Every structure is written in C-alpha cells, then in structure tokens.
PDB file of C-alpha atoms in Angstrom:
ATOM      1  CA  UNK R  98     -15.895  -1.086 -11.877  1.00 86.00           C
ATOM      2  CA  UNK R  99     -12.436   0.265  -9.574  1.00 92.00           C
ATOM      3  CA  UNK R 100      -9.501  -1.565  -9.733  1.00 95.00           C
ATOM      4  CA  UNK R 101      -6.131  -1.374  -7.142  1.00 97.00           C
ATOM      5  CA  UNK R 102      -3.368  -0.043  -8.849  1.00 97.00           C
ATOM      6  CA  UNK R 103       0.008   0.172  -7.362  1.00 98.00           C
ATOM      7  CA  UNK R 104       2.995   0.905  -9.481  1.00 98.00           C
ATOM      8  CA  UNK R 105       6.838   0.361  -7.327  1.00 98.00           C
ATOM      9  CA  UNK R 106      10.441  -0.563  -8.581  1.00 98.00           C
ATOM     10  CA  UNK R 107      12.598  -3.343  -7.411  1.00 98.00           C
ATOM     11  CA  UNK R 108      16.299  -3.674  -7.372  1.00 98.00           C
ATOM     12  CA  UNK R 109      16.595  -6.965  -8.834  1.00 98.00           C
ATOM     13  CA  UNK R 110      16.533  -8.374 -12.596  1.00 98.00           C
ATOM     14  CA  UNK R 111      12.946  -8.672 -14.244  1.00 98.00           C
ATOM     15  CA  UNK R 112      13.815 -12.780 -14.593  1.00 98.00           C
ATOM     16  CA  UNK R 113      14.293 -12.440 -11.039  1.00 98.00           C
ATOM     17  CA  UNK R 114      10.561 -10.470 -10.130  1.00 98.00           C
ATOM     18  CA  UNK R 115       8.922 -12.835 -12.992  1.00 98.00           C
ATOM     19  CA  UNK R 116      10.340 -16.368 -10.758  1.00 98.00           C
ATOM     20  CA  UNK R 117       8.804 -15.089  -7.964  1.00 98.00           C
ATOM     21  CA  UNK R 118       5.201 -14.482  -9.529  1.00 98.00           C
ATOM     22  CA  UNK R 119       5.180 -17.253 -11.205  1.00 98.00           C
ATOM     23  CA  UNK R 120       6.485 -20.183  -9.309  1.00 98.00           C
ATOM     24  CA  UNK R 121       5.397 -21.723  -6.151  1.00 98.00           C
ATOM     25  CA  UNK R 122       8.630 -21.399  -4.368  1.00 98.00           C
ATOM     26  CA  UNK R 123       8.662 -17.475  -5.125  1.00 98.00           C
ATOM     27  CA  UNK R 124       4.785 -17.153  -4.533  1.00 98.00           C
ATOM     28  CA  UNK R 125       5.496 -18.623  -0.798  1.00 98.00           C
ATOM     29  CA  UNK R 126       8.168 -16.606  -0.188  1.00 98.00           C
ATOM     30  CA  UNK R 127       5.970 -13.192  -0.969  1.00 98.00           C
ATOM     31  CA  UNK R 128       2.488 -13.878  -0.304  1.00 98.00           C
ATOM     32  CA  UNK R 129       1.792 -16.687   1.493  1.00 98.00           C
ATOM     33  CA  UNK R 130       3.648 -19.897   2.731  1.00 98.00           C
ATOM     34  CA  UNK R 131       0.552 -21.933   2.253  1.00 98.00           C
ATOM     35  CA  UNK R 132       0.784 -21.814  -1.731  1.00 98.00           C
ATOM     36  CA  UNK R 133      -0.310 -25.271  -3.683  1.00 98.00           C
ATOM     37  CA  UNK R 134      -0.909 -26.269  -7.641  1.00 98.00           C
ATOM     38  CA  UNK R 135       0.247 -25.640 -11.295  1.00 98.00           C
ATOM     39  CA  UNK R 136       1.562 -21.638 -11.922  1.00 98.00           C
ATOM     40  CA  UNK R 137       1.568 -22.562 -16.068  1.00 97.00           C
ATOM     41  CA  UNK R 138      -1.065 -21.133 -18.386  1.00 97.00           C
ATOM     42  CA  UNK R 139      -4.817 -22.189 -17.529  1.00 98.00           C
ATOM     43  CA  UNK R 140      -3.228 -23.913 -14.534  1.00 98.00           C
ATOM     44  CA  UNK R 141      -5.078 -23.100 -10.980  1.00 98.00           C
ATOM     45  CA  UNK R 142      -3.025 -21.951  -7.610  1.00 98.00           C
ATOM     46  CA  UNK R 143      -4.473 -21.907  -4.246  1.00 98.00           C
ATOM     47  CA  UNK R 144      -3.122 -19.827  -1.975  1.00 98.00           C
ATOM     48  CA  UNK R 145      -3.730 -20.259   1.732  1.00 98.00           C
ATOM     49  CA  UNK R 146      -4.191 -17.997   4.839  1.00 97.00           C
ATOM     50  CA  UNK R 147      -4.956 -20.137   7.910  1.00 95.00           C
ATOM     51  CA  UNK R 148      -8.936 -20.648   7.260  1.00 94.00           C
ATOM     52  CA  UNK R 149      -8.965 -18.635   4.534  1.00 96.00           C
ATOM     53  CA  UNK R 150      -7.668 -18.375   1.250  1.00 97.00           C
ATOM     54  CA  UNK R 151      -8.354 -17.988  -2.765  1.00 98.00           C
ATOM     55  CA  UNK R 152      -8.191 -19.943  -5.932  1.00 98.00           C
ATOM     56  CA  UNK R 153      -6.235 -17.899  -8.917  1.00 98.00           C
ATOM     57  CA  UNK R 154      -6.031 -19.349 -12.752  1.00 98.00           C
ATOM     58  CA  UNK R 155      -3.367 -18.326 -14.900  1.00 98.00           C
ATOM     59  CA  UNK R 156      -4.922 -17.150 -17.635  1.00 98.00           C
ATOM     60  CA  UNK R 157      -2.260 -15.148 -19.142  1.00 98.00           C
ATOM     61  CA  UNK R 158       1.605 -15.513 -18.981  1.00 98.00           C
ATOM     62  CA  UNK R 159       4.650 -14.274 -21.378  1.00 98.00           C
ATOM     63  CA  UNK R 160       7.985 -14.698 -19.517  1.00 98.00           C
ATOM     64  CA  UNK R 161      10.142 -11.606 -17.913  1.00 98.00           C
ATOM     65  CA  UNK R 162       7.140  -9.499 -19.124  1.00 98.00           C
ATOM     66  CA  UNK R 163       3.635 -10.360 -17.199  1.00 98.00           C
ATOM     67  CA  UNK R 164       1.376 -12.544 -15.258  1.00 98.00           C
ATOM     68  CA  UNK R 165      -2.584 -11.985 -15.102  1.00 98.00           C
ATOM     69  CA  UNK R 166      -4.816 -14.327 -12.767  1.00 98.00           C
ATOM     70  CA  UNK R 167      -8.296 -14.643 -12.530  1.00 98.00           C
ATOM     71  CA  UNK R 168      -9.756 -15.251  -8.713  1.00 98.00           C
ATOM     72  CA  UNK R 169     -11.698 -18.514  -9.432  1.00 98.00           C
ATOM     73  CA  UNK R 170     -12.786 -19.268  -5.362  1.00 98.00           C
ATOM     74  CA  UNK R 171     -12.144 -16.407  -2.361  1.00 97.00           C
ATOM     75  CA  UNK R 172     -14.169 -14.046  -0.770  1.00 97.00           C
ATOM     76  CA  UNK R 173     -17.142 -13.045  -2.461  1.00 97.00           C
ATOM     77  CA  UNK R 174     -15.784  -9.333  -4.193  1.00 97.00           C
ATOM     78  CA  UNK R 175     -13.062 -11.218  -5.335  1.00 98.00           C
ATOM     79  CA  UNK R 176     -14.459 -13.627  -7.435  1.00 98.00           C
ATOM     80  CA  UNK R 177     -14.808 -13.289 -10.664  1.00 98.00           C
ATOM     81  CA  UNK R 178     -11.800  -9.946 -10.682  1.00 98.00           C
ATOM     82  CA  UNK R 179      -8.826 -10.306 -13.039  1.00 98.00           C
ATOM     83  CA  UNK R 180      -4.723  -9.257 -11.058  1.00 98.00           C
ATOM     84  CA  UNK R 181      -2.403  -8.664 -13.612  1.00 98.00           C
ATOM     85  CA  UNK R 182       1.429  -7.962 -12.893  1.00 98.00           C
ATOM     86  CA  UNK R 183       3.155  -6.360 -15.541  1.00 98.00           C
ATOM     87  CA  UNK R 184       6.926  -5.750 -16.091  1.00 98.00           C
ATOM     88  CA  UNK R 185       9.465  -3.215 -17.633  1.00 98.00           C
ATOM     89  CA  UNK R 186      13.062  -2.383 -16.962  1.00 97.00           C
ATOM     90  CA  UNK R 187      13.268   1.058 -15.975  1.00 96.00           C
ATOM     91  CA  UNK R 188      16.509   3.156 -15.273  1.00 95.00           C
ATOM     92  CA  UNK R 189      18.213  -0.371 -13.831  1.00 96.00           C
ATOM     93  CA  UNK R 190      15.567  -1.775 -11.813  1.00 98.00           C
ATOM     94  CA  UNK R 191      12.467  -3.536 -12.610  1.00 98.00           C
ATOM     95  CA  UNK R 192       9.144  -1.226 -12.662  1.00 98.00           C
ATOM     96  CA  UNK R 193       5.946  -3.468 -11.488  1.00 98.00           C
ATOM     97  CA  UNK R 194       2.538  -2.576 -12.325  1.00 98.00           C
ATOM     98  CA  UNK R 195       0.290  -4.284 -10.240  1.00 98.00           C
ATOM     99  CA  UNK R 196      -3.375  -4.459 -11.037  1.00 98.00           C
ATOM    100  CA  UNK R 197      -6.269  -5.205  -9.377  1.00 98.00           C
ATOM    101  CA  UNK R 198      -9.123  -4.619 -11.436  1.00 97.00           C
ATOM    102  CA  UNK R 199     -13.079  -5.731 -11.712  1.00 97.00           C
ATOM    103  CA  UNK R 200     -14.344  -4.892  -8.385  1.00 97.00           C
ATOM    104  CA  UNK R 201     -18.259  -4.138  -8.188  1.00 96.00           C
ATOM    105  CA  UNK R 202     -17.377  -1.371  -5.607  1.00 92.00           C
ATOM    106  CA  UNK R 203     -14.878   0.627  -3.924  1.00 92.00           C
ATOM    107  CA  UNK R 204     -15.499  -0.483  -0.426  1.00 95.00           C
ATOM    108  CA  UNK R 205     -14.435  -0.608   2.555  1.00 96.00           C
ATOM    109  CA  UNK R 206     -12.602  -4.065   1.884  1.00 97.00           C
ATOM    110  CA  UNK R 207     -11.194  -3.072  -1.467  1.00 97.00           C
ATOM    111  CA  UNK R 208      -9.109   0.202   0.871  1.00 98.00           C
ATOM    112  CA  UNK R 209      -8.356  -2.449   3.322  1.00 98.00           C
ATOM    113  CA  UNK R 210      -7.045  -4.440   0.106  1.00 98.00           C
ATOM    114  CA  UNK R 211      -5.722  -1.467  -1.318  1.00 98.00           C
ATOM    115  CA  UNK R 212      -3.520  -1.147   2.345  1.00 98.00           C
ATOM    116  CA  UNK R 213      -2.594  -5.262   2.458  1.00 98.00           C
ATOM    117  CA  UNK R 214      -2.143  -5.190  -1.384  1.00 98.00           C
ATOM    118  CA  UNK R 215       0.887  -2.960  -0.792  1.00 97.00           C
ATOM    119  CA  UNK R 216       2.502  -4.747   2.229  1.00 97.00           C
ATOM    120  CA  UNK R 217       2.309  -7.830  -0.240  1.00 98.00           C
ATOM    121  CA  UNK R 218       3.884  -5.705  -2.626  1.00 98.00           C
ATOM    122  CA  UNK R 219       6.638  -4.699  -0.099  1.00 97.00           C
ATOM    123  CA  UNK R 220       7.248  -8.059   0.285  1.00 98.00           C
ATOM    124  CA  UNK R 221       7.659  -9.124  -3.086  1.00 98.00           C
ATOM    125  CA  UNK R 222      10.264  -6.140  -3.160  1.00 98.00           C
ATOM    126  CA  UNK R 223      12.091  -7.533  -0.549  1.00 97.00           C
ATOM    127  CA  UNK R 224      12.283 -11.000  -1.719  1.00 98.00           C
ATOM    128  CA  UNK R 225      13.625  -9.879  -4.997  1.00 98.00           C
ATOM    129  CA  UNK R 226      16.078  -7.511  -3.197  1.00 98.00           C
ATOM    130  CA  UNK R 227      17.057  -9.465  -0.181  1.00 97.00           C
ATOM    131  CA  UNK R 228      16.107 -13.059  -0.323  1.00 97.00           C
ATOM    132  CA  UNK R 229      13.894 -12.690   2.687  1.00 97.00           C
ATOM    133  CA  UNK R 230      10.037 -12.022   2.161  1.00 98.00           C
ATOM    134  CA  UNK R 231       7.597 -11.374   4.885  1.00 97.00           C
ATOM    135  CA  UNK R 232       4.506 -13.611   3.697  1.00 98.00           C
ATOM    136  CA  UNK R 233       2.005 -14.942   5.550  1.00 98.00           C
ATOM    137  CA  UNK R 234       3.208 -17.825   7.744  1.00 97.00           C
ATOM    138  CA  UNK R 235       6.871 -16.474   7.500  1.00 97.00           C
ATOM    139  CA  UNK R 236       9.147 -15.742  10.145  1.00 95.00           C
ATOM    140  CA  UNK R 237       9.333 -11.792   8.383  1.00 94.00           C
ATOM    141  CA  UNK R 238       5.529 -12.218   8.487  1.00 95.00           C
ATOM    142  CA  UNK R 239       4.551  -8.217  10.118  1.00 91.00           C
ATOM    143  CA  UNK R 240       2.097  -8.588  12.712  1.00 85.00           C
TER     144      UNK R 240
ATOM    145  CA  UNK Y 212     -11.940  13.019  -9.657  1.00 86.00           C
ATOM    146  CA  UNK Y 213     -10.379   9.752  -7.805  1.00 92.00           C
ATOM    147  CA  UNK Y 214      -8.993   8.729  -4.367  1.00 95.00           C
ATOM    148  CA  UNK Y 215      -6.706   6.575  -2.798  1.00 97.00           C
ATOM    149  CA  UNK Y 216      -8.462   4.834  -0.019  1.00 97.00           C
ATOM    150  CA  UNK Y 217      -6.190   2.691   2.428  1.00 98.00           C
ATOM    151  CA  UNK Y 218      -7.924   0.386   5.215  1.00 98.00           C
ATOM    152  CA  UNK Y 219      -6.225  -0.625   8.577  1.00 98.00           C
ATOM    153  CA  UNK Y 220      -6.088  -1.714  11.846  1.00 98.00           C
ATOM    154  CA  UNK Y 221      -3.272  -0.196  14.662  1.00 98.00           C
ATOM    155  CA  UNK Y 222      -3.031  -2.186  17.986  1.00 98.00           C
ATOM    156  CA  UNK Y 223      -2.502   1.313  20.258  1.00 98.00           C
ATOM    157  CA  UNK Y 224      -5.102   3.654  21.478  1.00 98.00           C
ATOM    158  CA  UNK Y 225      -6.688   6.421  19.306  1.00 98.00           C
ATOM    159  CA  UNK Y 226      -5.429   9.192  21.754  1.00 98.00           C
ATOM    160  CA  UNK Y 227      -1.870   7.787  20.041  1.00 98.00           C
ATOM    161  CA  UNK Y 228      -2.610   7.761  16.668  1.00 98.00           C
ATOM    162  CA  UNK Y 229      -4.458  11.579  16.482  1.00 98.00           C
ATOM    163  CA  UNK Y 230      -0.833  12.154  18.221  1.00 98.00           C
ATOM    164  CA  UNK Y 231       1.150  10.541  15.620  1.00 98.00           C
ATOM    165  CA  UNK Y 232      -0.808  12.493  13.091  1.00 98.00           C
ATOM    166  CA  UNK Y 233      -1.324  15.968  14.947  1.00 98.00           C
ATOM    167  CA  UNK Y 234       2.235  16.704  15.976  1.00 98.00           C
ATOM    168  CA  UNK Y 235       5.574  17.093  14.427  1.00 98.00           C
ATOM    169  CA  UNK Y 236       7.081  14.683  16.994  1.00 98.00           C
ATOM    170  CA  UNK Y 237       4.559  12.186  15.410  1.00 98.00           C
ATOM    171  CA  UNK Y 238       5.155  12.850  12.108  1.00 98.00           C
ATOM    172  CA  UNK Y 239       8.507  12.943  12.015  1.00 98.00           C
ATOM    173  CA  UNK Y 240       8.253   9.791  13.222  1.00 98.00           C
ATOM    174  CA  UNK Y 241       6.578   7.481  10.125  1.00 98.00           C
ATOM    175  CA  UNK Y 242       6.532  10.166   7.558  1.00 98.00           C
ATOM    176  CA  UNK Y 243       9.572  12.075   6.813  1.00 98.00           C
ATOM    177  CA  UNK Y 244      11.987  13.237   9.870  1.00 98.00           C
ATOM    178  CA  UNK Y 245      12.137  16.532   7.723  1.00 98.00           C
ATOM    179  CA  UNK Y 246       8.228  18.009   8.748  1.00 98.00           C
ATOM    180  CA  UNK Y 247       8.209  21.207  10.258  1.00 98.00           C
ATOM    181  CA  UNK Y 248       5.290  23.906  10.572  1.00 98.00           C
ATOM    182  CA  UNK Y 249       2.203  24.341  12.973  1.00 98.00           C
ATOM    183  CA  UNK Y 250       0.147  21.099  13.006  1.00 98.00           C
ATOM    184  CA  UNK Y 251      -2.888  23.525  14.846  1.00 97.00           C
ATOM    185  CA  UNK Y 252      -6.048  23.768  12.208  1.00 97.00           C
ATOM    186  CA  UNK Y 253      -5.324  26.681   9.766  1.00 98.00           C
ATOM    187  CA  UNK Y 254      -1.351  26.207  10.553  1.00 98.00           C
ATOM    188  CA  UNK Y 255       0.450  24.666   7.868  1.00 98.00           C
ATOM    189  CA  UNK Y 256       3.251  21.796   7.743  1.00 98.00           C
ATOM    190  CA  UNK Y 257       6.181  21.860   5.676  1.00 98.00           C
ATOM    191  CA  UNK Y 258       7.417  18.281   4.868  1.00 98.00           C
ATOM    192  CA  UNK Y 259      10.744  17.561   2.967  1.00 98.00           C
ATOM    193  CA  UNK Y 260      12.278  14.652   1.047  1.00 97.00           C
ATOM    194  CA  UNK Y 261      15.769  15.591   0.452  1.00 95.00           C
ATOM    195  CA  UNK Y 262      15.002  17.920  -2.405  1.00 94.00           C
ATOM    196  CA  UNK Y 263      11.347  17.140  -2.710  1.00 96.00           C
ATOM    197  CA  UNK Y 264       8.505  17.750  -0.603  1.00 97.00           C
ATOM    198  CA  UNK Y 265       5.291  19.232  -0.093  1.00 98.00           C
ATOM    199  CA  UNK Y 266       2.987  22.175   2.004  1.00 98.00           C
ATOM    200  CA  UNK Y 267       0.342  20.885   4.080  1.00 98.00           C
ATOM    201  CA  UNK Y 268      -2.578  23.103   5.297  1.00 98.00           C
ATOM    202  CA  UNK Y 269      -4.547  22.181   8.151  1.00 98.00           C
ATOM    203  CA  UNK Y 270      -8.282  22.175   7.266  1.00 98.00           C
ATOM    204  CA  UNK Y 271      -9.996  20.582   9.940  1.00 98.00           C
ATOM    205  CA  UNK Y 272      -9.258  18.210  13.266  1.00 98.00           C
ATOM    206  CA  UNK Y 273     -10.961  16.844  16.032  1.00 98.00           C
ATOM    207  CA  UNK Y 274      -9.291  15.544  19.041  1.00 98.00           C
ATOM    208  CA  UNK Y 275      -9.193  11.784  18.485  1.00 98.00           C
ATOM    209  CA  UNK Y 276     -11.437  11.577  15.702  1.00 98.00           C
ATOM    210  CA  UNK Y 277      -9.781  13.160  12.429  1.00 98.00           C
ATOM    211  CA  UNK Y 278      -7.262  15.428  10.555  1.00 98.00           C
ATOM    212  CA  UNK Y 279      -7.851  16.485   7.335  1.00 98.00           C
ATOM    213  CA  UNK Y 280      -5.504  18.196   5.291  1.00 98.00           C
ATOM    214  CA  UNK Y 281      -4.942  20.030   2.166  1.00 98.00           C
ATOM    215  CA  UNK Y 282      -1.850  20.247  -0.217  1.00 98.00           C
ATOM    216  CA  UNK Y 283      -1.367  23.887  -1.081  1.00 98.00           C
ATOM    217  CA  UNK Y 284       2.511  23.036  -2.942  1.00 98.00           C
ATOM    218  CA  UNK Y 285       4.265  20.162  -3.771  1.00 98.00           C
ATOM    219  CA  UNK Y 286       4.410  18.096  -6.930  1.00 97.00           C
ATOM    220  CA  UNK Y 287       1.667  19.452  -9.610  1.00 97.00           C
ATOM    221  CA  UNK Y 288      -0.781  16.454  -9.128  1.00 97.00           C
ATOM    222  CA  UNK Y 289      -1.195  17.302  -5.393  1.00 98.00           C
ATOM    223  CA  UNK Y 290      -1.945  20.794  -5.117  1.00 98.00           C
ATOM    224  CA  UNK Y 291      -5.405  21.076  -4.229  1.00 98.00           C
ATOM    225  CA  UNK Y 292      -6.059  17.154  -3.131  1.00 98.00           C
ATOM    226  CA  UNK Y 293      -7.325  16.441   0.099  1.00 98.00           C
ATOM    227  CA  UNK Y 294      -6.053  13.905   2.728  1.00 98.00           C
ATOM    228  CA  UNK Y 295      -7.929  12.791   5.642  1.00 98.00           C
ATOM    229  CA  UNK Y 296      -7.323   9.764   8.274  1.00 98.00           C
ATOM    230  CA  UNK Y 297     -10.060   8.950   9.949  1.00 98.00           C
ATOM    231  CA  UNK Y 298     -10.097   7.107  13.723  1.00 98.00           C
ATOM    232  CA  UNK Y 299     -12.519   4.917  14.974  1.00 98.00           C
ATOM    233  CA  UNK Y 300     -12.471   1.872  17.784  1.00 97.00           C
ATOM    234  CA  UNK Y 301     -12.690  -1.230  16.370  1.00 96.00           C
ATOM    235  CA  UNK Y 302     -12.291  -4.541  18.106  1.00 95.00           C
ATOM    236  CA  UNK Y 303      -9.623  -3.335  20.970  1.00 96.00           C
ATOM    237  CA  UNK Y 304      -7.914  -1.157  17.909  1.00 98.00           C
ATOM    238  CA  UNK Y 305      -7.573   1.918  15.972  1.00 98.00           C
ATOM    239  CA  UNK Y 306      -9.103   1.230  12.687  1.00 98.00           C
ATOM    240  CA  UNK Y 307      -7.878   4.364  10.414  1.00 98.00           C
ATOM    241  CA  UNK Y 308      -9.546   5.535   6.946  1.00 98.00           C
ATOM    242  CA  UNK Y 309      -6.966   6.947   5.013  1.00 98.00           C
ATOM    243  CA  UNK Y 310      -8.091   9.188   1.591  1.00 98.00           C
ATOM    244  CA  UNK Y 311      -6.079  11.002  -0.683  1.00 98.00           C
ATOM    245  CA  UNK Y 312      -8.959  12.239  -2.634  1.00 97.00           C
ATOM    246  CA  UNK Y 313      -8.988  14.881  -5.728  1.00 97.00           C
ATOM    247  CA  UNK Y 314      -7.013  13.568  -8.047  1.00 97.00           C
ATOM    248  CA  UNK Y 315      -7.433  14.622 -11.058  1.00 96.00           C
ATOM    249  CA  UNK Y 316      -5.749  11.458 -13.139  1.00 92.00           C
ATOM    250  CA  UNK Y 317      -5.639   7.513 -11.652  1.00 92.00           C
ATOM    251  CA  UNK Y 318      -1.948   7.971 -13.505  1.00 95.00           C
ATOM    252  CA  UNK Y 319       1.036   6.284 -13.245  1.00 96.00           C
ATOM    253  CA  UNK Y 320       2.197   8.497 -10.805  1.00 97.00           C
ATOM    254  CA  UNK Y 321      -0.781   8.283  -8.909  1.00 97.00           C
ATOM    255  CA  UNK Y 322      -0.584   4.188  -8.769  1.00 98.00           C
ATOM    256  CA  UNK Y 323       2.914   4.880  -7.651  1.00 98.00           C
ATOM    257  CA  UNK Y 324       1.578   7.583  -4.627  1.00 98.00           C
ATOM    258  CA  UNK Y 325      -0.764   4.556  -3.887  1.00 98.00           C
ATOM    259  CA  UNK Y 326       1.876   1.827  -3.185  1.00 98.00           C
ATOM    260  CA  UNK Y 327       3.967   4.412  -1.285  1.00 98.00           C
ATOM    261  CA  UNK Y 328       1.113   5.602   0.815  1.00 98.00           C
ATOM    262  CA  UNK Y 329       0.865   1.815   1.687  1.00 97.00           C
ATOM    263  CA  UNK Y 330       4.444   2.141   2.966  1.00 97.00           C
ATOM    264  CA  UNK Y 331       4.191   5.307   5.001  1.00 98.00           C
ATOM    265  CA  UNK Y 332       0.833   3.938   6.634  1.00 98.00           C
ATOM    266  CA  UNK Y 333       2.297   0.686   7.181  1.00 97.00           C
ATOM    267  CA  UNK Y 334       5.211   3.097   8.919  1.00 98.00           C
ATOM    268  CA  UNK Y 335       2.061   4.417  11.291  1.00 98.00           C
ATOM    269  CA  UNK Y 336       1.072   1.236  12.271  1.00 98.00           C
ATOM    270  CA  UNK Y 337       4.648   0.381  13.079  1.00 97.00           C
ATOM    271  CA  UNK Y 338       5.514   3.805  15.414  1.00 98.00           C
ATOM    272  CA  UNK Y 339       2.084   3.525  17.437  1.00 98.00           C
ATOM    273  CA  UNK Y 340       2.689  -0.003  17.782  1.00 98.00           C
ATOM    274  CA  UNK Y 341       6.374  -0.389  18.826  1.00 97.00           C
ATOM    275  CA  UNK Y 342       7.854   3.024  18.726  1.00 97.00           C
ATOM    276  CA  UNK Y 343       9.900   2.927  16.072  1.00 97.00           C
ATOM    277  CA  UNK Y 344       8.636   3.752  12.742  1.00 98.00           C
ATOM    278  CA  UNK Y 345      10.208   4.239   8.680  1.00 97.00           C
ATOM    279  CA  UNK Y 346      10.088   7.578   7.803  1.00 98.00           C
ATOM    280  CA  UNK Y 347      11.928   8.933   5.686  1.00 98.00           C
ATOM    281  CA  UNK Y 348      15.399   9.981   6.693  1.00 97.00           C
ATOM    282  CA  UNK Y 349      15.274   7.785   9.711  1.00 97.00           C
ATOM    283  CA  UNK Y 350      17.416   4.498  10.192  1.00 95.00           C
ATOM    284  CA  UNK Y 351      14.019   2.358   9.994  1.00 94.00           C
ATOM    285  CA  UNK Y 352      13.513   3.762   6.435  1.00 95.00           C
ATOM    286  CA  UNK Y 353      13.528   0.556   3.855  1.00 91.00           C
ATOM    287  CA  UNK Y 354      15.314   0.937   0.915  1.00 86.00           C
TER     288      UNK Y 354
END
C-alpha cells in the first residue's frame, strides 16, 4: 500500500481550515465548484469535475481537529482509499497533514495525484488566507 | 528507501523545459532566483533560500530528454537523494516525471518537501507556459 502525504501551514485559524473541509461552501471554494450532499458523519459528498468526479463518505469528523473520507465512487485506484486531513496549531498558523493513503500502487496516476493533490492543497491555502480559492470551475481555476 | 514522484503536463515544447531545467536563467526562474554554479554534467549548482539552501551535482543529462541530479549539501535528509525530471511528448505537451528518490524516512519533513515540490513544479509549468514563474525571491513567489 503508498499513500500521498503532504504536510503545509496556513495563515488562518484552525476553525477557519476545518469550515472549509468540512462544509460545502468551503469545499467549492478549494476543490471544486461542482460540490453536492451532506459533509456530517456517515454523510456522502460528491464532488464534480465536468464528466468526472468522486463520491467521499465522512466517516470520521472531530471539529478544529480532523476530517477522514472514504472514496465510495471515482476512478477505479481510488475506490475503496481512505483521505484524512488532520489539524494542529503550530507557531501561529495552522499545520495540515493531508493524507492520502490505501493505494494498490504507486503509479503513474498516484504522481500525477501526488502533483494535483498539492495544487488542491495550494488552494485550500489560499482560501483560508485570502478568501479566493482556485478550484475547479473557478475564475482562480489555473489552467 | 522512498520517493516523491510528481506527474504533469506543460503546454510548451520540450526544447523549453530541458532549458528551464539546464540553465541558471531557467532556474532562477521557478526555483529560487538565488541558483548559481555550472548546470554542464559533472558541474555543480549552488541554490540559496535566504539562509538555507542546497548543492546540486550534475549526474547525468540528455538534450531534451532528462537531468538528473544529486544533492551533495543541504539539509541532512537530502544529501545523497537523487532528483530526476524526465521529458517526454505527450498529446501536443511536455509531460515531465519528477523523482526525488532516496529518502531515507517518508517523515514529516519529507511530506512537507512533497507539498513544496508541488509548488515549485507547479512554478515550471507556469514559466514555460507564460514566462513568468514563482521562485523564490521573485515577485511571483506566493506567500
């Protein structure tokens, strides 16, 4: 099993980082605009990307601390893997560990995930620290 | 031992990428504007992060095709690693492999080198595509 692991601090208040993973107003502004269902505990998201897209359940949540999904429906290496965001105050910002772990094999999609993982990431970063994201669908969208 | 592996796509001709990698013009343009050194195979290149940085040496290159590199000083985990992009056509675009590889540790640090590698490749992508890319020390460089 690999995982994608990136770890990055953001400028902005945990409360602040945890909104955005776990609501869909936040989730839209970071990842994708095309973000629909229930971000509570054993609730199911789908998340959009033109034609293609993936289903995450919350399967574990404890506020201002972490967020793990499991990908339910999505390409077929996804399925089944577990993406946990975890966290911590660190020296006035907010540290994020971002996992994403079960993968069968460290492919050539999981680098190219490893690469769009951390523009997503960037994102997220900037929506905490700016109010502007780039997600998918967005005007800051990065072609 | 593991690697970072990042996955992308550039819209710009090789011959401009195995530029952006193979000179200090280049480099200075989506890494740090603080590289200096001999970017010819054996040479080695100096890059510098305020008071950080780190030694590269030139291991092998082939016009259009690769650069690999090895860390011979900077920050404990890297000495020794390896990094190599790879080029190949893909579609109308550069598609570049990009592997740290020899770590010793998947660490915190290293999940950290992983998210930031994202942001200097993303950088890349940016100079070949438009010109202008975020290295360090530049004005494109995102806080």
């Amino acid at each position: 099993m690999s995982e994608i692991k990136h770890l990055f601090h953001i400028a902005a208040p945990r409360e602040k980082v945890y909104e955005a993973l776990t609501t869909i107003k936040g989730l839209s502004g970071w990842w994708t605009t095309q973000a629909t269902g229930e971000c509570k505990q054993g609730g199911v998201i789908q998340f959009r990307f033109g034609s293609l897209g993936n289903d995450m359940k919350v399967i574990s949540m404890k506020k201002d601390e972490w967020v793990q999904w499991e990908c339910i429906a999505g390409p077929e290496d996804w399925v089944g893997t577990r993406l946990t965001f975890q966290l911590n105050n660190c020296e006035g910002k907010t540290r994020v560990r971002f996992e994403h772990a079960g993968w069968k094999n460290a492919n050539d999609f999981f680098a190219g995930c490893t690469f769009t993982w951390g523009r997503y990431m960037e994102s997220l970063r900037r929506l905490c620290q700016t109010g502007k994201g780039e997600a998918f669908g967005s005007e800051g969208y990065r072609q």
